[in-house]
Amino acid sequence: MAVSLLLSLFSPLSPAAASEKETPMQSYVSAMQPGWNLGNTLDAFNPNDPETEGDETAWGNPRVTKEFIKEIKKQGFKSIRIPITWDKRMGGAPDYTINPDWMNRVQQVVDWSLQEGLYVMINVHHDAWKWLRTMPANHDEVMARYTAIWTQIADRFKNHSNKLMFESINEPEFLNVDTTTQLALIDEINTTFVHLVRQTGGNNDVRPLVLPTLYCNAEKLRVDSLANTIAKLNDPNLIATVHYYGLWHFGVNIANYTKFEGDAIKDVDTTISNVYDAFVSKGIPVIVGEYGLLGWDAADGVPQHGEMLKFIEYFTSKSVENKITLMLWDNGGRFDRRALQWRDQELYNLIMASLKGRSSTGESDLIFVRKDAPAQDTVMPLNLNGNVLTSIKNGDYELIKGTDYVLNGEDLIFKASFLAKLTESAELGEVALLTTRFNNGADWTFHVQYNDTPVLQNAEGTTGSFAIPTAFNGDRLATMEAMYAAGGNAGPHNWTSFKEYGRNYLPSYATNEIKLTSGFFKEVSDGEVILKFHFWSGAIIEYKITKNGTSITGTAL
């Protein structure tokens, strides 16, 4: 397409016009929804390969193929972010020449993506913390290297379609300086980037350029600083970007933030409000270039599955309402690149449904029926979000309204007689998977658990290998507290008694044990520690461990 046409396509609007109609750049970014990250691939490196740092398979993913890019498009994604690490794939000063084989490979993946009709974002990725963050102490060297990289990238792709966009740097940070100085440095990086790309000609005159906040964080100070940079640049083809992995406490399940409620919801609202006010309301589009939850990489069930789904539903739908485009961070953990299927189909279904409106959710996705307890109805509050319940199925059996369940406002009540049938002669554990359907949005699944009080046993081990034999009896672990018998919180993050799920402790339902990690014991002093295991049924079981050097003894209480 001719540059003159592109200039027309991406022409600036006056502030008054921007408030009345969507800007061309906002339309561009809206058309990218939803987006997906080719994570841990072209950004991957092998520190044991000092010459090249390995290739795109270094972090466990297969090489990208044209067929795989087709599959991503087939899954319904409209855009792809391709993170790229350039360090060690380029020569030294003063030219910093990028390895031609590496540049060719980058272009090949970019071209495959464009051929599928995807919007494409490429960037400078892990270089941010490998060398760019030393900018305060090595300003001239860092800027020389940074400008050399983008001069070469911009020149290589200057005639590519403007469905290709450049992102200046991933999650920028700077060592050993205060926030004010860091904000000044990212302003310099972003400003240099925009001027450099614009001077390289071709379609780069009007190519969409993506500028991050400091750390890609949505804190008000940081979004306001980037908004000032964008206003100063006075370029209509700029896009702001932040990343979002939820409230940290909830995302990693620490400090008793087991549920998506309260502070976790407020954090979503604050993030969206900050970026909307700073950018979208002024006609500057926003891409959340990465989103997910930090606990996804720690262990399965971090956060608990139903709570995770509630976060995804709320964050996705609220972002779409505020014209914010989302790009799912996927390092291979969400979409299986070998089997070409989603590791969590419910997650995928909810993401796609939430692009179109609110989905209904339950207060939980767990229903507990306690062994030997008197039969009783179970009330499960729903968040209908404006939808209508249409049916509930247990496999091929459709539950009968009025007999198996009733809906009282937003309270879904499963009848005692129905639950008794599910648990009659059943073994402890999951006895049913109830699929709840609505007139709009994704289904919501309830796991019916026939449970009894969990039982923990005595154990011996070391700080490197310790596990508590556990009969879960159909229950599921929510969180763990650790406190010294003599007083005070034990273990990492001792500002809270509730420890981090996955990294400090981890249940194994397959092997009937709860493992305490070496990372937990590294910050536990010798002596007695009382553990409190909180289960989703409401059960709380205490257990004592005694640490003596590397030796650990566990005692059921």
mmCIF file of N, CA and C in Angstrom, residues 415-476:
data_model
loop_
_atom_site.group_PDB
_atom_site.id
_atom_site.type_symbol
_atom_site.label_atom_id
_atom_site.label_comp_id
_atom_site.label_asym_id
_atom_site.label_seq_id
_atom_site.Cartn_x
_atom_site.Cartn_y
_atom_site.Cartn_z
ATOM 1 N N LYS A 415 -30.915 -30.054 45.358
ATOM 2 C CA LYS A 415 -31.758 -30.726 46.337
ATOM 3 C C LYS A 415 -31.015 -31.884 47.001
ATOM 4 N N ALA A 416 -31.331 -32.093 48.271
ATOM 5 C CA ALA A 416 -30.683 -33.147 49.056
ATOM 6 C C ALA A 416 -30.885 -34.515 48.409
ATOM 7 N N SER A 417 -32.076 -34.755 47.856
ATOM 8 C CA SER A 417 -32.372 -36.057 47.253
ATOM 9 C C SER A 417 -31.489 -36.316 46.036
ATOM 10 N N PHE A 418 -31.236 -35.275 45.254
ATOM 11 C CA PHE A 418 -30.370 -35.425 44.081
ATOM 12 C C PHE A 418 -28.937 -35.719 44.516
ATOM 13 N N LEU A 419 -28.436 -34.978 45.488
ATOM 14 C CA LEU A 419 -27.059 -35.175 45.948
ATOM 15 C C LEU A 419 -26.909 -36.540 46.607
ATOM 16 N N ALA A 420 -27.958 -37.021 47.277
ATOM 17 C CA ALA A 420 -27.904 -38.343 47.909
ATOM 18 C C ALA A 420 -27.749 -39.441 46.864
ATOM 19 N N LYS A 421 -28.418 -39.283 45.734
ATOM 20 C CA LYS A 421 -28.287 -40.265 44.658
ATOM 21 C C LYS A 421 -26.859 -40.308 44.117
ATOM 22 N N LEU A 422 -26.235 -39.118 44.021
ATOM 23 C CA LEU A 422 -24.871 -39.065 43.488
ATOM 24 C C LEU A 422 -23.879 -39.767 44.405
ATOM 25 N N THR A 423 -24.128 -39.700 45.699
ATOM 26 C CA THR A 423 -23.150 -40.221 46.659
ATOM 27 C C THR A 423 -23.506 -41.603 47.183
ATOM 28 N N GLU A 424 -24.658 -42.117 46.784
ATOM 29 C CA GLU A 424 -25.075 -43.432 47.249
ATOM 30 C C GLU A 424 -24.083 -44.501 46.775
ATOM 31 N N SER A 425 -23.492 -45.200 47.697
ATOM 32 C CA SER A 425 -22.512 -46.269 47.406
ATOM 33 C C SER A 425 -21.250 -45.750 46.721
ATOM 34 N N ALA A 426 -21.029 -44.447 46.747
ATOM 35 C CA ALA A 426 -19.863 -43.874 46.063
ATOM 36 C C ALA A 426 -18.635 -43.905 46.968
ATOM 37 N N GLU A 427 -17.476 -43.951 46.343
ATOM 38 C CA GLU A 427 -16.235 -43.790 47.073
ATOM 39 C C GLU A 427 -15.964 -42.304 47.248
ATOM 40 N N LEU A 428 -15.136 -41.982 48.234
ATOM 41 C CA LEU A 428 -14.788 -40.582 48.465
ATOM 42 C C LEU A 428 -14.049 -40.029 47.252
ATOM 43 N N GLY A 429 -14.345 -38.781 46.919
ATOM 44 C CA GLY A 429 -13.720 -38.153 45.755
ATOM 45 C C GLY A 429 -14.770 -37.495 44.887
ATOM 46 N N GLU A 430 -14.406 -37.158 43.665
ATOM 47 C CA GLU A 430 -15.345 -36.511 42.748
ATOM 48 C C GLU A 430 -16.359 -37.532 42.259
ATOM 49 N N VAL A 431 -17.644 -37.208 42.432
ATOM 50 C CA VAL A 431 -18.701 -38.148 42.055
ATOM 51 C C VAL A 431 -19.531 -37.650 40.882
ATOM 52 N N ALA A 432 -19.381 -36.383 40.526
ATOM 53 C CA ALA A 432 -20.145 -35.850 39.396
ATOM 54 C C ALA A 432 -19.518 -34.567 38.899
ATOM 55 N N LEU A 433 -19.740 -34.308 37.628
ATOM 56 C CA LEU A 433 -19.311 -33.072 36.978
ATOM 57 C C LEU A 433 -20.558 -32.470 36.354
ATOM 58 N N LEU A 434 -21.042 -31.394 36.960
ATOM 59 C CA LEU A 434 -22.298 -30.786 36.527
ATOM 60 C C LEU A 434 -22.007 -29.602 35.613
ATOM 61 N N THR A 435 -22.522 -29.662 34.396
ATOM 62 C CA THR A 435 -22.320 -28.593 33.421
ATOM 63 C C THR A 435 -23.542 -27.687 33.428
ATOM 64 N N THR A 436 -23.323 -26.456 33.839
ATOM 65 C CA THR A 436 -24.404 -25.477 33.957
ATOM 66 C C THR A 436 -24.371 -24.563 32.748
ATOM 67 N N ARG A 437 -25.487 -24.472 32.033
ATOM 68 C CA ARG A 437 -25.547 -23.712 30.788
ATOM 69 C C ARG A 437 -26.491 -22.529 30.911
ATOM 70 N N PHE A 438 -26.162 -21.497 30.144
ATOM 71 C CA PHE A 438 -26.899 -20.233 30.194
ATOM 72 C C PHE A 438 -27.223 -19.783 28.777
ATOM 73 N N ASN A 439 -28.117 -18.798 28.673
ATOM 74 C CA ASN A 439 -28.510 -18.336 27.335
ATOM 75 C C ASN A 439 -27.388 -17.575 26.630
ATOM 76 N N ASN A 440 -26.422 -17.063 27.394
ATOM 77 C CA ASN A 440 -25.258 -16.390 26.816
ATOM 78 C C ASN A 440 -24.015 -16.778 27.603
ATOM 79 N N GLY A 441 -22.876 -16.682 26.947
ATOM 80 C CA GLY A 441 -21.617 -16.911 27.638
ATOM 81 C C GLY A 441 -21.224 -18.366 27.734
ATOM 82 N N ALA A 442 -20.133 -18.606 28.459
ATOM 83 C CA ALA A 442 -19.584 -19.944 28.606
ATOM 84 C C ALA A 442 -20.354 -20.744 29.652
ATOM 85 N N ASP A 443 -20.213 -22.064 29.591
ATOM 86 C CA ASP A 443 -20.761 -22.935 30.622
ATOM 87 C C ASP A 443 -19.969 -22.753 31.916
ATOM 88 N N TRP A 444 -20.582 -23.126 33.020
ATOM 89 C CA TRP A 444 -19.880 -23.184 34.294
ATOM 90 C C TRP A 444 -19.990 -24.605 34.835
ATOM 91 N N THR A 445 -18.865 -25.149 35.287
ATOM 92 C CA THR A 445 -18.819 -26.533 35.739
ATOM 93 C C THR A 445 -18.702 -26.621 37.253
ATOM 94 N N PHE A 446 -19.507 -27.492 37.851
ATOM 95 C CA PHE A 446 -19.416 -27.787 39.278
ATOM 96 C C PHE A 446 -18.851 -29.193 39.468
ATOM 97 N N HIS A 447 -17.826 -29.307 40.320
ATOM 98 C CA HIS A 447 -17.260 -30.591 40.687
ATOM 99 C C HIS A 447 -17.886 -31.004 42.017
ATOM 100 N N VAL A 448 -18.655 -32.079 42.012
ATOM 101 C CA VAL A 448 -19.296 -32.552 43.240
ATOM 102 C C VAL A 448 -18.344 -33.513 43.936
ATOM 103 N N GLN A 449 -17.939 -33.139 45.152
ATOM 104 C CA GLN A 449 -16.964 -33.909 45.917
ATOM 105 C C GLN A 449 -17.642 -34.593 47.113
ATOM 106 N N TYR A 450 -17.550 -35.925 47.153
ATOM 107 C CA TYR A 450 -18.016 -36.688 48.312
ATOM 108 C C TYR A 450 -16.832 -36.771 49.262
ATOM 109 N N ASN A 451 -16.954 -36.131 50.430
ATOM 110 C CA ASN A 451 -15.752 -35.928 51.235
ATOM 111 C C ASN A 451 -15.929 -36.330 52.690
ATOM 112 N N ASP A 452 -14.773 -36.541 53.314
ATOM 113 C CA ASP A 452 -14.690 -36.752 54.752
ATOM 114 C C ASP A 452 -13.484 -35.951 55.242
ATOM 115 N N THR A 453 -13.269 -35.907 56.521
ATOM 116 C CA THR A 453 -12.158 -35.134 57.076
ATOM 117 C C THR A 453 -10.820 -35.685 56.591
ATOM 118 N N PRO A 454 -9.946 -34.841 56.058
ATOM 119 C CA PRO A 454 -8.618 -35.314 55.646
ATOM 120 C C PRO A 454 -7.830 -35.835 56.851
ATOM 121 N N VAL A 455 -6.943 -36.801 56.594
ATOM 122 C CA VAL A 455 -6.122 -37.395 57.645
ATOM 123 C C VAL A 455 -4.661 -37.324 57.241
ATOM 124 N N LEU A 456 -3.832 -36.690 58.086
ATOM 125 C CA LEU A 456 -2.396 -36.580 57.837
ATOM 126 C C LEU A 456 -1.656 -37.547 58.761
ATOM 127 N N GLN A 457 -0.517 -38.070 58.302
ATOM 128 C CA GLN A 457 0.225 -39.063 59.073
ATOM 129 C C GLN A 457 1.614 -38.542 59.424
ATOM 130 N N ASN A 458 2.234 -39.197 60.410
ATOM 131 C CA ASN A 458 3.606 -38.873 60.777
ATOM 132 C C ASN A 458 4.545 -39.138 59.605
ATOM 133 N N ALA A 459 5.645 -38.393 59.570
ATOM 134 C CA ALA A 459 6.592 -38.561 58.469
ATOM 135 C C ALA A 459 7.973 -38.117 58.910
ATOM 136 N N GLU A 460 8.987 -38.608 58.207
ATOM 137 C CA GLU A 460 10.361 -38.157 58.404
ATOM 138 C C GLU A 460 10.974 -37.876 57.045
ATOM 139 N N GLY A 461 11.902 -36.930 57.018
ATOM 140 C CA GLY A 461 12.564 -36.586 55.760
ATOM 141 C C GLY A 461 13.634 -35.549 55.997
ATOM 142 N N THR A 462 13.990 -34.885 54.945
ATOM 143 C CA THR A 462 15.018 -33.853 55.017
ATOM 144 C C THR A 462 14.484 -32.559 54.413
ATOM 145 N N THR A 463 15.260 -31.496 54.571
ATOM 146 C CA THR A 463 14.859 -30.216 53.989
ATOM 147 C C THR A 463 14.823 -30.281 52.475
ATOM 148 N N GLY A 464 15.497 -31.258 51.897
ATOM 149 C CA GLY A 464 15.477 -31.404 50.443
ATOM 150 C C GLY A 464 14.377 -32.318 49.941
ATOM 151 N N SER A 465 13.801 -33.108 50.861
ATOM 152 C CA SER A 465 12.763 -34.050 50.447
ATOM 153 C C SER A 465 11.891 -34.411 51.641
ATOM 154 N N PHE A 466 10.744 -33.754 51.709
ATOM 155 C CA PHE A 466 9.825 -34.031 52.807
ATOM 156 C C PHE A 466 8.398 -33.982 52.291
ATOM 157 N N ALA A 467 7.641 -35.034 52.614
ATOM 158 C CA ALA A 467 6.242 -35.098 52.198
ATOM 159 C C ALA A 467 5.405 -35.703 53.316
ATOM 160 N N ILE A 468 4.217 -35.177 53.498
ATOM 161 C CA ILE A 468 3.299 -35.653 54.534
ATOM 162 C C ILE A 468 2.294 -36.608 53.899
ATOM 163 N N PRO A 469 2.288 -37.894 54.272
ATOM 164 C CA PRO A 469 1.261 -38.805 53.745
ATOM 165 C C PRO A 469 -0.127 -38.286 54.127
ATOM 166 N N THR A 470 -0.986 -38.151 53.144
ATOM 167 C CA THR A 470 -2.280 -37.499 53.361
ATOM 168 C C THR A 470 -3.408 -38.269 52.692
ATOM 169 N N ALA A 471 -4.411 -38.617 53.464
ATOM 170 C CA ALA A 471 -5.659 -39.126 52.887
ATOM 171 C C ALA A 471 -6.570 -37.906 52.720
ATOM 172 N N PHE A 472 -6.681 -37.416 51.490
ATOM 173 C CA PHE A 472 -7.476 -36.207 51.256
ATOM 174 C C PHE A 472 -8.967 -36.463 51.427
ATOM 175 N N ASN A 473 -9.372 -37.709 51.229
ATOM 176 C CA ASN A 473 -10.769 -38.105 51.453
ATOM 177 C C ASN A 473 -11.759 -37.207 50.714
ATOM 178 N N GLY A 474 -11.419 -36.912 49.470
ATOM 179 C CA GLY A 474 -12.326 -36.143 48.627
ATOM 180 C C GLY A 474 -12.241 -34.640 48.798
ATOM 181 N N ASP A 475 -11.411 -34.174 49.713
ATOM 182 C CA ASP A 475 -11.268 -32.740 49.939
ATOM 183 C C ASP A 475 -10.156 -32.183 49.054
ATOM 184 N N ARG A 476 -10.032 -30.852 49.032
ATOM 185 C CA ARG A 476 -8.998 -30.180 48.236
ATOM 186 C C ARG A 476 -8.355 -29.097 49.098
#
